[in-house]
Short mmCIF file of C-alpha atoms in Angstrom, two decimals:
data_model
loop_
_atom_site.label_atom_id
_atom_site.label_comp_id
_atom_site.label_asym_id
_atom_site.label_seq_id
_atom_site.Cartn_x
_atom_site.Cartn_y
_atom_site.Cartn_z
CA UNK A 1 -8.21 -18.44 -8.41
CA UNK A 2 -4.82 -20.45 -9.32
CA UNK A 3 -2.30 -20.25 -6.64
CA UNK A 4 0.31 -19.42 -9.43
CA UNK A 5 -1.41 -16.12 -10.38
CA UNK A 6 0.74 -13.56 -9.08
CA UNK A 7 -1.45 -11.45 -6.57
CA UNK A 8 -0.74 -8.89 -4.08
CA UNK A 9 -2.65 -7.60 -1.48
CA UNK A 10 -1.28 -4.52 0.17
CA UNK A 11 -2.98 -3.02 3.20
CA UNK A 12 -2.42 0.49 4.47
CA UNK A 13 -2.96 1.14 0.63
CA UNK A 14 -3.73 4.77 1.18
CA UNK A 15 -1.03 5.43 3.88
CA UNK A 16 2.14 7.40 3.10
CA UNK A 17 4.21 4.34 2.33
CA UNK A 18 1.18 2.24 0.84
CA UNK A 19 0.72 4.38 -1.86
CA UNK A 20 4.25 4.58 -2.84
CA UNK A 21 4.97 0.57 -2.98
CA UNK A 22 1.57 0.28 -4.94
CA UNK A 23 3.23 2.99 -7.70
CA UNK A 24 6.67 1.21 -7.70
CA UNK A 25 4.67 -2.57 -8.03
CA UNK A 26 2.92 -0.93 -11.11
CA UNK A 27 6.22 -1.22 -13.51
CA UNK A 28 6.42 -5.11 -12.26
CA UNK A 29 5.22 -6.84 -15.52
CA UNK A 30 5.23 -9.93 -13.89
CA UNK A 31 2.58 -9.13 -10.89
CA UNK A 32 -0.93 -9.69 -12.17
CA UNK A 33 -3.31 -8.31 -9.48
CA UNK A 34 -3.10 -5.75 -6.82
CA UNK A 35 -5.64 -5.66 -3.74
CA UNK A 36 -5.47 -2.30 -2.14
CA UNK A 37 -6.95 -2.28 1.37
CA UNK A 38 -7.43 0.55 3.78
CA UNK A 39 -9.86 1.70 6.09
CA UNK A 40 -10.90 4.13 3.64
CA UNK A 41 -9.73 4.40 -0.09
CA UNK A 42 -7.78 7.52 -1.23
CA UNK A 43 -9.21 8.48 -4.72
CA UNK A 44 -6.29 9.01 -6.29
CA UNK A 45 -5.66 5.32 -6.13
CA UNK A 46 -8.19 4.63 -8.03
CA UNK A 47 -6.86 6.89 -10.50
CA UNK A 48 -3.62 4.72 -10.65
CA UNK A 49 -5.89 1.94 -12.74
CA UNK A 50 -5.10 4.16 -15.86
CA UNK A 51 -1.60 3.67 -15.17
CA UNK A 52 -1.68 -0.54 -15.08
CA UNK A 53 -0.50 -2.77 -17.50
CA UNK A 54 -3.02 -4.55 -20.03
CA UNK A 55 -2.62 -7.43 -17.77
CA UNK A 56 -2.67 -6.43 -13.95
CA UNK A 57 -6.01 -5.85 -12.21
CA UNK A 58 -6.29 -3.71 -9.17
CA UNK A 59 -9.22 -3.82 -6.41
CA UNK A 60 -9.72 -2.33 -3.38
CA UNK A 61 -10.79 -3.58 -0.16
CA UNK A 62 -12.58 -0.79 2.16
CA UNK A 63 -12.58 -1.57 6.01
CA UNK A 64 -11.27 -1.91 9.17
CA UNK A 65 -8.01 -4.66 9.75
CA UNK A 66 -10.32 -6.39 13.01
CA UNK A 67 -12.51 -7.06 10.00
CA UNK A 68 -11.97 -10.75 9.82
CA UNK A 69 -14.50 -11.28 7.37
CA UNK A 70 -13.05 -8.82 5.03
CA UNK A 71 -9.35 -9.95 5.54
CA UNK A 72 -10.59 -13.39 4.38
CA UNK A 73 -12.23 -11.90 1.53
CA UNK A 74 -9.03 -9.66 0.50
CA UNK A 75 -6.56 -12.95 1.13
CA UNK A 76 -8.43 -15.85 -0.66
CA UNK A 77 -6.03 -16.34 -3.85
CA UNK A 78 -3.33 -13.58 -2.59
CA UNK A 79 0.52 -14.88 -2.97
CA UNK A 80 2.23 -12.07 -0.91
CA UNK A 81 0.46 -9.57 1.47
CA UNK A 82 2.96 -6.39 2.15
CA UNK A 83 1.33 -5.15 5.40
CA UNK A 84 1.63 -1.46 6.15
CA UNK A 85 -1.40 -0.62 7.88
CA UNK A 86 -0.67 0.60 11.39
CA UNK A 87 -1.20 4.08 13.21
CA UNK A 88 1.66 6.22 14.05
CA UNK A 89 2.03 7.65 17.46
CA UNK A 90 4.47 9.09 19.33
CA UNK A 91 2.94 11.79 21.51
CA UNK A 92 0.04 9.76 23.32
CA UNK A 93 -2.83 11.02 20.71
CA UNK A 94 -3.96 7.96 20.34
CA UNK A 95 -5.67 5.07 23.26
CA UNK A 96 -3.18 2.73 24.02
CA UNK A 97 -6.66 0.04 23.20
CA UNK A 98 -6.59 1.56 19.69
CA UNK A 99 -2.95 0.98 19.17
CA UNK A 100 -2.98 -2.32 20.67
CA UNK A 101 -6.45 -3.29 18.52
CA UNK A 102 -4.51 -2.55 14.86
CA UNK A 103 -1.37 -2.46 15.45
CA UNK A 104 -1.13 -6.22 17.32
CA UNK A 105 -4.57 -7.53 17.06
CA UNK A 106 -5.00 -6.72 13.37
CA UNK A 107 -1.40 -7.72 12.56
CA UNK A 108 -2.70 -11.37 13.98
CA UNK A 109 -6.16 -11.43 12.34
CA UNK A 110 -4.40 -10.76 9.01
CA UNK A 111 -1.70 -13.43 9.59
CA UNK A 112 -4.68 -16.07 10.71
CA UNK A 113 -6.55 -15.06 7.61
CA UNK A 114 -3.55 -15.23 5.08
CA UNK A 115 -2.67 -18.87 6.62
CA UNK A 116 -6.28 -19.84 5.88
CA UNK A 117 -6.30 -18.68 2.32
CA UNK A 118 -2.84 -19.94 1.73
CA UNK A 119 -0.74 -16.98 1.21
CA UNK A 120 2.75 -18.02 0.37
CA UNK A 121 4.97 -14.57 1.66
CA UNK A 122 3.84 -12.05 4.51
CA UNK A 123 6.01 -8.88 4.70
CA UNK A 124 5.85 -6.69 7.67
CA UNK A 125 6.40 -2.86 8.02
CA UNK A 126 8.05 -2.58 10.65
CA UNK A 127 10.03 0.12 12.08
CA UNK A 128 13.45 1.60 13.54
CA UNK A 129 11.48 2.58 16.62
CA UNK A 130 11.31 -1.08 17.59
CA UNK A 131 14.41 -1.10 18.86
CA UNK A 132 14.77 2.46 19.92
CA UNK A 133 16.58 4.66 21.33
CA UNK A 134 16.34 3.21 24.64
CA UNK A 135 15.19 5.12 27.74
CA UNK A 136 18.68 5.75 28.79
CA UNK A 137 18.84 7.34 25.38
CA UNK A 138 22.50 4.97 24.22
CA UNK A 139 23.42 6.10 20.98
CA UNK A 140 23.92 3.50 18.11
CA UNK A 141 26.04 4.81 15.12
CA UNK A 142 25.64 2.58 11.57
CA UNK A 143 24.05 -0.48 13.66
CA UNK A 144 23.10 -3.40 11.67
CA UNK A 145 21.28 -6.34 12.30
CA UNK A 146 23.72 -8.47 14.55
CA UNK A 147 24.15 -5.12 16.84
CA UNK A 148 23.37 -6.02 20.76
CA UNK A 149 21.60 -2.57 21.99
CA UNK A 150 19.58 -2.70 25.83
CA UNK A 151 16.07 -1.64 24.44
CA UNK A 152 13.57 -0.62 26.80
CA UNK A 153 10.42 0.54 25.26
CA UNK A 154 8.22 3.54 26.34
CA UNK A 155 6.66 4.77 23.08
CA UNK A 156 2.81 2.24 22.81
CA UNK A 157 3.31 2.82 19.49
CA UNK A 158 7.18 1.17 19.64
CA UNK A 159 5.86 -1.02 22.08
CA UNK A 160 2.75 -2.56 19.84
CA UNK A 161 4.72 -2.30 16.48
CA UNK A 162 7.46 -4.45 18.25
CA UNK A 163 4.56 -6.77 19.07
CA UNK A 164 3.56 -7.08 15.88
CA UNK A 165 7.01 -7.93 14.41
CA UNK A 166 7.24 -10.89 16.49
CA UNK A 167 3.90 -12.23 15.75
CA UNK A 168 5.22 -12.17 11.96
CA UNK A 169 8.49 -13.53 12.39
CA UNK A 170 7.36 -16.40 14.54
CA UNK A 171 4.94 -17.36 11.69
CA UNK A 172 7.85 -17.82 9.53
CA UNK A 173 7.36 -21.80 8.53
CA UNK A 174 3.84 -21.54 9.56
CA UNK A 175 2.17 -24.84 7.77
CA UNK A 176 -0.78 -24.00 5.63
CA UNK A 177 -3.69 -25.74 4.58
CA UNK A 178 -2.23 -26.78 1.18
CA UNK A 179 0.49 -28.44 3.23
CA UNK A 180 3.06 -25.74 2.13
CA UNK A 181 5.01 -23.13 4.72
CA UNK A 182 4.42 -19.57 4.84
CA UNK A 183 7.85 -17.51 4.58
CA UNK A 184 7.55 -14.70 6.58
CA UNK A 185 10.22 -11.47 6.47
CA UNK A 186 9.96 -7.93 8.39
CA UNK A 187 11.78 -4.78 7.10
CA UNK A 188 13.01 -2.10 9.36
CA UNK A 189 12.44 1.58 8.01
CA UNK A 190 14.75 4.45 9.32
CA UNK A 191 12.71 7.29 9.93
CA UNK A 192 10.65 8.08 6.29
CA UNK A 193 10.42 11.42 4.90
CA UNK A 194 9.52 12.39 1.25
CA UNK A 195 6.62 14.07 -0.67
CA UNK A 196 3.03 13.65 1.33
CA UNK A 197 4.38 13.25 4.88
CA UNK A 198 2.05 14.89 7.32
CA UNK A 199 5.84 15.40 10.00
CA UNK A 200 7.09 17.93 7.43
CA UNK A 201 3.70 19.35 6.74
CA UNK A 202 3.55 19.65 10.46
CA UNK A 203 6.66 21.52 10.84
CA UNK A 204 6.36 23.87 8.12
CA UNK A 205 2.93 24.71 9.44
CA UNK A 206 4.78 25.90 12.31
CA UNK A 207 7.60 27.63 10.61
CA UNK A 208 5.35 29.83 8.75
CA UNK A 209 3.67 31.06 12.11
CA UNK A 210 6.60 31.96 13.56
CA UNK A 211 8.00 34.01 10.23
CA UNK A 212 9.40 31.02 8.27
CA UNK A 213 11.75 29.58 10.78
CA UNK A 214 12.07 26.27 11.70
CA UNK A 215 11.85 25.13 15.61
CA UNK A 216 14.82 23.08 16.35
CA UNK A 217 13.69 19.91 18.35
CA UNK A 218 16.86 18.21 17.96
CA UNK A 219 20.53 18.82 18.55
CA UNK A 220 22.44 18.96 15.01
CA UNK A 221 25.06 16.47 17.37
CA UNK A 222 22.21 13.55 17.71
CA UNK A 223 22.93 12.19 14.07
CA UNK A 224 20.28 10.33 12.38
CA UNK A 225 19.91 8.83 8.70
CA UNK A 226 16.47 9.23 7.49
CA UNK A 227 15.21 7.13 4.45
CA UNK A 228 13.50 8.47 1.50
CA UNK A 229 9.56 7.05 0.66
CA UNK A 230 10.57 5.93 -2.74
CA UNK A 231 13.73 4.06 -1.41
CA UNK A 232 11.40 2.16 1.22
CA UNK A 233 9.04 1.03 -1.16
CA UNK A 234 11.68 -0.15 -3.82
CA UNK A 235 12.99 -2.35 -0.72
CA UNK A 236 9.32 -4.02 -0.36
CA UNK A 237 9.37 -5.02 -3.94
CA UNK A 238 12.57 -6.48 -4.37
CA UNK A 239 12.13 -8.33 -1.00
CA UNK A 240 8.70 -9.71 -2.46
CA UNK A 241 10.62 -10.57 -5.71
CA UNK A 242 13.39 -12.66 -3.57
CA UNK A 243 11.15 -14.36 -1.84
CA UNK A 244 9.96 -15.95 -5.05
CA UNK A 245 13.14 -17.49 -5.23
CA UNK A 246 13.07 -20.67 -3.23
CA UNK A 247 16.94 -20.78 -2.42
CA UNK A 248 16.42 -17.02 -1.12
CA UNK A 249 13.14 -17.45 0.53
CA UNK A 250 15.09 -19.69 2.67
CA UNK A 251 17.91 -17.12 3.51
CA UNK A 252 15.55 -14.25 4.03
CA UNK A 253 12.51 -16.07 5.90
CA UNK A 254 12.05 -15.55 9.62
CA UNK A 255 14.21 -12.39 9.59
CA UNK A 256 14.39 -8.60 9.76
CA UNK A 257 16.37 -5.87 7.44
CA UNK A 258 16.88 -2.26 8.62
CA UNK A 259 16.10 -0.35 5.56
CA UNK A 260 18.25 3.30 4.87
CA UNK A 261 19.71 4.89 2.06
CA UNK A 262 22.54 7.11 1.08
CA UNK A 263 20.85 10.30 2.99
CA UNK A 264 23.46 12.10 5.13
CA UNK A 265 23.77 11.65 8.61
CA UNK A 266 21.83 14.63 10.36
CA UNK A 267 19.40 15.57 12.87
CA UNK A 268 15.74 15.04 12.06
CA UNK A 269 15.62 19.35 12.50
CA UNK A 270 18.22 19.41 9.94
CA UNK A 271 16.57 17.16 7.63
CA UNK A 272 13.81 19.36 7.99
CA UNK A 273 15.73 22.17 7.02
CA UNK A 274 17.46 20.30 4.60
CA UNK A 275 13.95 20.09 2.57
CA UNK A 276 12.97 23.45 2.95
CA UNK A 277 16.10 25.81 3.04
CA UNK A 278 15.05 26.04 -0.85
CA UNK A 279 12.31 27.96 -0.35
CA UNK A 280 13.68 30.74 2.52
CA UNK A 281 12.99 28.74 5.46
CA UNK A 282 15.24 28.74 8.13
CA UNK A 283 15.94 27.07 11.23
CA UNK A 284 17.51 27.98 14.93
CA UNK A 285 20.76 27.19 15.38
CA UNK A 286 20.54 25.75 18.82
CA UNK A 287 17.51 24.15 21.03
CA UNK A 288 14.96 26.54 22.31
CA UNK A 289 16.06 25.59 26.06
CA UNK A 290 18.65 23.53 27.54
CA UNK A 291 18.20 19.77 26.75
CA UNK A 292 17.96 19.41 30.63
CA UNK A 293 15.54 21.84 31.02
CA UNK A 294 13.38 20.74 28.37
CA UNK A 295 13.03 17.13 29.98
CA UNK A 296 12.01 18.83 33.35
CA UNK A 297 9.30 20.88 31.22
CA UNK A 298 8.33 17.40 29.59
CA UNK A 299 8.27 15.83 32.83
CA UNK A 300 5.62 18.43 34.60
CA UNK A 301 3.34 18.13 31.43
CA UNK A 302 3.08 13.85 31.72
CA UNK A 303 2.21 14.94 35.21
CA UNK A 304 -0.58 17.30 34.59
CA UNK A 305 -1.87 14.62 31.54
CA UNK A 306 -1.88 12.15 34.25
CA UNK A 307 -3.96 14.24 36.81
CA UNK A 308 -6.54 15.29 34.38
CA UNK A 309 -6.69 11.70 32.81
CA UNK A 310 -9.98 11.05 35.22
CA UNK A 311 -11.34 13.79 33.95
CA UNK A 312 -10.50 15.32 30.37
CA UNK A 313 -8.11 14.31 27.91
CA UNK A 314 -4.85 15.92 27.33
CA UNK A 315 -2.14 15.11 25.28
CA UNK A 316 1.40 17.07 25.66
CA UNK A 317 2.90 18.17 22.72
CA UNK A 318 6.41 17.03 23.96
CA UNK A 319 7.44 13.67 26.27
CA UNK A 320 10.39 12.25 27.24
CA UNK A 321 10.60 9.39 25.36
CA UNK A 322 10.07 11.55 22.41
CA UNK A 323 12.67 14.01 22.99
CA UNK A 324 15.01 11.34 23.71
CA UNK A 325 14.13 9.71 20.41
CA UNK A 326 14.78 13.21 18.47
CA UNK A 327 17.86 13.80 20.53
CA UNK A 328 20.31 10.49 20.46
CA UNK A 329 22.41 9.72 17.87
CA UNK A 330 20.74 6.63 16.14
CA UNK A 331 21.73 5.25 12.54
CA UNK A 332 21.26 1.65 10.61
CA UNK A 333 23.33 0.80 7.55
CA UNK A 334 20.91 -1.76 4.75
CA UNK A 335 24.31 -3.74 3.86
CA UNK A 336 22.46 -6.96 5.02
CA UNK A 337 19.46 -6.09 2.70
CA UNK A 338 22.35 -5.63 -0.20
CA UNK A 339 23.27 -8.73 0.34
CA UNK A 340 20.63 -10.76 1.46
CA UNK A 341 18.16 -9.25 -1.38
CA UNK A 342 20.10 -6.92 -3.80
CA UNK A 343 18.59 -4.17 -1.95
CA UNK A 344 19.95 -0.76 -3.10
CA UNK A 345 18.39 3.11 -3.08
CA UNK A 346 16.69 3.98 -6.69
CA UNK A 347 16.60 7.45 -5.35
CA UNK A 348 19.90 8.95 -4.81
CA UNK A 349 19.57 11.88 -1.98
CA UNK A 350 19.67 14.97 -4.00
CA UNK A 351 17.09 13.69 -6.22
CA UNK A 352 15.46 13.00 -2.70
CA UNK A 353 15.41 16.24 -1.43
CA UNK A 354 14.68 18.17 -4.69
CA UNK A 355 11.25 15.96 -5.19
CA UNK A 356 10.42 16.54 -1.22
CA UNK A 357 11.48 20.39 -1.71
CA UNK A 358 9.18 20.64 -4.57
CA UNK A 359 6.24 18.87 -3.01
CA UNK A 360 6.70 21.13 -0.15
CA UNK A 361 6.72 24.30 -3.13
CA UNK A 362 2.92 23.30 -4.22
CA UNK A 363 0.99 23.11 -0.98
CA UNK A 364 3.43 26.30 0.29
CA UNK A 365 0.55 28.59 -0.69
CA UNK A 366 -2.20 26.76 0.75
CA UNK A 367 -0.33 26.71 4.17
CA UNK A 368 0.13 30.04 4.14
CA UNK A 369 -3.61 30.63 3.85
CA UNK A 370 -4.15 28.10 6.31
CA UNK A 371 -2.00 30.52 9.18
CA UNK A 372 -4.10 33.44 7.65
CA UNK A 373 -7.06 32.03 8.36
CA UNK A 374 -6.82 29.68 11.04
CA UNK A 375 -10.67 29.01 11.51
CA UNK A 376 -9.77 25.85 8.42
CA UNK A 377 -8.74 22.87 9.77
CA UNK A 378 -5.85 20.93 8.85
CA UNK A 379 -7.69 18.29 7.71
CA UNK A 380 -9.11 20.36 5.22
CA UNK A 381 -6.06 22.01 3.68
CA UNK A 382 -4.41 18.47 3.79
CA UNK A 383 -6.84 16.98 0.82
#
């Protein structure tokens, strides 16, 4: 294939985010071939081929990111990967070896493959959570890039996702085998919400057990700014269409770009609430138990997760690095990513929270069936 057709690959096609930047690359006349790649394929991906262009292909790519075979396969004649693929986990769900596996080792068997098959740009997914909040739980209000912040890790999933980030960046100017240089870039996500996310569908699960209120898990002081889905993957495409420009490419390669939008600054329970008020959900005005309290309770269940580790597997439904996270005041501006890439949100935040209410409206009924009869599974009533 000619190293001047325009082809993407995208893994983590049929993640959250991965389906969102495929939809957004479909209006890009200029893009000629999208690879979707995932460890299994959504079928309503495949339904998106109705939607392309007379001119732009899409195929998909089914298998695991260790696959090195099929990363080869998916990268020969790509000219930008956008790699999403990761797992997300921040209450200890998942082995630390499974986290480590795709979230480090895959990010570095996809980088080895795309420098074999000469792939021009790599963008990373990256996230807030790889710089924090800290254990100490500092606050950061409108950070940016240049900020200086004390991070200490605790989340794996922070910890592995930071790992991966660096293995990108340092690729940056990586020589390939047709004697040009990769250009590398990471973006930075605030915390993403929009239609499909499986945190809000979480949450209202619980509301509706306990009469349609929302549990608050975060202080309506400890101001975040959450990032709409649509507004994330409009950042991945206009970085990928900068990077095609050489005098950008070398602006923008090697470096990272927090990536928020014009969402208010609130708690994530508010956003929550925020999302849902619409349809007579409310939410407590206060923490269940004193923020002190709550870390003690935190505390005892690590220990009893630890003592049964030998034996059985359990997995808290609270931590202290988590409750930090959802309790410290923690927000990015994306006036670098203005500047850098003409980055601006395509979704303002009432058009935001009107799509995510109304996403929320059409599986409503289902969830309430699902607390009726809770022999389903969630898997099930998430198809």
């Amino acid at each position: 294939m000619s190293q001047t057709t325009n082809v993407y690959l995208v893994t983590g096609a049929s993640g959250f985010l991965g389906q969102w930047i495929i939809k957004q690359m479909l209006k890009e006349e200029e893009i000629h071939e999208i690879r979707m790649m995932d460890k299994v394929i959504n079928p309503e991906l495949l339904k998106l081929k109705e939607e392309c262009n007379s001119k732009m292909q899409l195929k998909t790519f089914e298998g695991d990111i260790r696959d090195k075979a099929l990363l080869q396969k998916a990268c020969c004649g790509v000219k930008t990967v956008i790699h999403t693929a990761c797992i997300i986990d921040v209450i200890g769900a998942v082995e630390e070896e499974e986290l480590e596996g795709v979230n480090v080792k895959g990010t570095q068997l996809l980088l080895e493959a795309s420098i074999q098959e000469n792939v021009k740009f790599f963008i990373y997914t990256s996230s807030v959570e790889v710089v924090g909040p800290n254990a100490q739980g500092d606050p950061i209000i409108d950070g940016d890039e240049d900020t200086v912040y004390k991070t200490n890790l605790k989340f794996p999933y922070s910890k592995t996702k930071h790992k991966g980030e660096q293995l990108v960046l340092k690729a940056n100017g990586q020589q390939l085998k047709n004697n040009e240089k990769m250009v590398t870039c990471t973006l930075r996500p605030m915390y993403i919400f929009g239609e499909n996310s499986k945190f809000i569908l979480r949450y209202i699960d619980d509301a509706i057990k306990t009469g349609n209120i929302l549990v608050r898990n975060s202080r309506p002081e400890a101001l975040v700014n959450p990032v709409y889905v649509g507004n994330v993957a409009w950042a991945h495409v206009l970085l990928s269409k900068a990077l095609q420009d050489p005098e950008k490419a070398r602006r923008i390669g090697g470096k990272f770009y927090f990536i928020s939008d014009d969402t208010p600054h609130m708690s994530y329970a508010d956003l929550n609430y925020e999302v849902a008020k619409d349809l007579g959900f409310r939410i407590q005005p206060r923490l269940t138990l004193p923020l002190p309290l709550l870390y003690v309770i935190a505390f005892l269940l690590e220990l009893v997760r630890d003592i049964l580790k030998p034996f059985i597997r359990y997995t808290p439904y609270i931590n202290r690095p988590l409750l930090t996270m959802l309790n410290t005041p923690f927000s990015f501006i994306y006036k670098k990513a203005k500047k850098d890439f003409d980055y601006s949100p395509c979704y303002s935040w009432e058009e935001a929270r009107k799509r995510t209410s109304e996403w929320i409206a059409s599986v409503l009924p289902q969830h309430r069936e699902y607390v009726k009869c809770p022999s389903n599974t969630y898997k099930t009533l998430c198809k």
